[in-house]
Amino acid sequence: MPPPPRTPGGYRDYPDHTVTRLAFIRDAQRAGLTLAEIRSILALRDDGHAPCAHVTVLIDEHLADIDRRMAELTATRDVGVHVNVPSHVRMNVLSS
């Protein structure tokens, strides 16, 4: 964010839209976007372009990543459950 102007007393005088911009940044971070991705969205908007398509691509990429990680975690959990079965049960399964 650009530095805000200062009052004659030296205090920072943030414009009203700063609160909205900071809220957007916070919400975008909560959605999993990186600061670099958020910066790219804000740059598009600041240049007068609608960032909707760009945001859609970013969110789709993050959702695909979440799906991949969930599949990996599920597979890891399944292995853990199998390994956690008592040895006498595993031996019965292996011998049948």
Coordinates of C-alpha atoms in Angstrom, one line a residue:
M1 CA 0.0 0.0 0.0
P2 CA 1.3 3.5 -0.7
P3 CA 2.2 5.5 2.3
P4 CA -0.7 7.7 3.4
P5 CA -0.4 11.5 3.5
R6 CA 0.3 13.1 6.8
T7 CA -1.7 15.7 8.7
P8 CA 0.0 19.0 9.7
G9 CA 0.5 17.4 13.1
G10 CA 2.4 14.5 11.5
Y11 CA -0.3 11.8 11.9
R12 CA -1.0 9.4 9.1
D13 CA -4.2 10.3 7.3
Y14 CA -5.5 7.1 5.7
P15 CA -8.2 7.5 3.0
D16 CA -11.6 5.9 3.7
H17 CA -11.1 3.1 1.1
T18 CA -8.0 1.8 3.1
V19 CA -10.3 -0.1 5.5
T20 CA -12.1 -1.8 2.6
R21 CA -8.7 -2.7 0.9
L22 CA -7.3 -4.2 4.2
A23 CA -10.5 -6.2 4.7
F24 CA -10.2 -7.6 1.2
I25 CA -6.5 -8.5 1.9
R26 CA -7.5 -10.3 5.1
D27 CA -10.3 -12.2 3.5
A28 CA -8.2 -13.2 0.5
Q29 CA -5.5 -14.5 2.9
R30 CA -8.2 -16.5 4.8
A31 CA -9.2 -18.0 1.4
G32 CA -5.6 -19.2 1.0
L33 CA -4.3 -16.7 -1.4
T34 CA -0.7 -15.7 -1.0
L35 CA 0.4 -12.0 -0.7
A36 CA 1.8 -12.2 -4.2
E37 CA -1.5 -13.4 -5.6
I38 CA -3.4 -10.7 -3.7
R39 CA -1.0 -8.1 -5.0
S40 CA -1.7 -9.3 -8.6
I41 CA -5.4 -9.0 -8.0
L42 CA -5.1 -5.5 -6.5
A43 CA -2.8 -4.4 -9.4
L44 CA -5.4 -5.4 -11.9
R45 CA -8.1 -3.5 -10.0
D46 CA -5.9 -0.5 -9.6
D47 CA -5.2 -0.4 -13.3
G48 CA -9.0 -0.3 -13.9
H49 CA -9.4 -3.9 -15.0
A50 CA -11.9 -6.3 -13.5
P51 CA -10.0 -9.1 -11.8
C52 CA -12.8 -11.5 -11.7
A53 CA -11.4 -14.0 -14.2
H54 CA -8.0 -13.9 -12.6
V55 CA -9.5 -14.5 -9.1
T56 CA -11.5 -17.4 -10.5
V57 CA -8.3 -19.0 -11.9
L58 CA -6.5 -18.5 -8.6
I59 CA -9.3 -20.0 -6.5
D60 CA -9.7 -22.9 -8.8
E61 CA -6.0 -23.6 -8.5
H62 CA -6.2 -23.5 -4.7
L63 CA -9.3 -25.8 -4.6
A64 CA -7.5 -28.3 -6.8
D65 CA -4.5 -28.1 -4.5
I66 CA -6.7 -28.7 -1.5
D67 CA -8.3 -31.7 -3.2
R68 CA -4.8 -33.2 -4.0
R69 CA -3.7 -32.7 -0.4
M70 CA -6.9 -34.2 1.0
A71 CA -6.4 -37.3 -1.2
E72 CA -2.9 -37.6 0.0
L73 CA -3.9 -37.3 3.6
T74 CA -6.7 -39.8 3.1
A75 CA -4.3 -42.3 1.6
T76 CA -1.8 -41.7 4.5
R77 CA -4.6 -42.2 7.0
D78 CA -5.7 -45.5 5.3
V79 CA -2.1 -46.8 5.6
G80 CA -2.0 -45.7 9.2
V81 CA -5.2 -47.5 10.0
H82 CA -4.0 -50.6 8.3
V83 CA -0.7 -50.5 10.2
N84 CA -2.5 -49.9 13.5
V85 CA -4.4 -53.2 13.3
P86 CA -3.2 -55.5 16.0
S87 CA -0.6 -58.0 14.8
H88 CA -2.8 -61.1 15.6
V89 CA -5.5 -59.8 13.3
R90 CA -3.0 -59.1 10.5
M91 CA -1.6 -62.6 10.9
N92 CA -5.1 -64.1 10.6
V93 CA -5.8 -62.0 7.5
L94 CA -2.4 -63.0 6.0
S95 CA -2.9 -66.7 6.7
S96 CA -6.4 -67.0 5.2

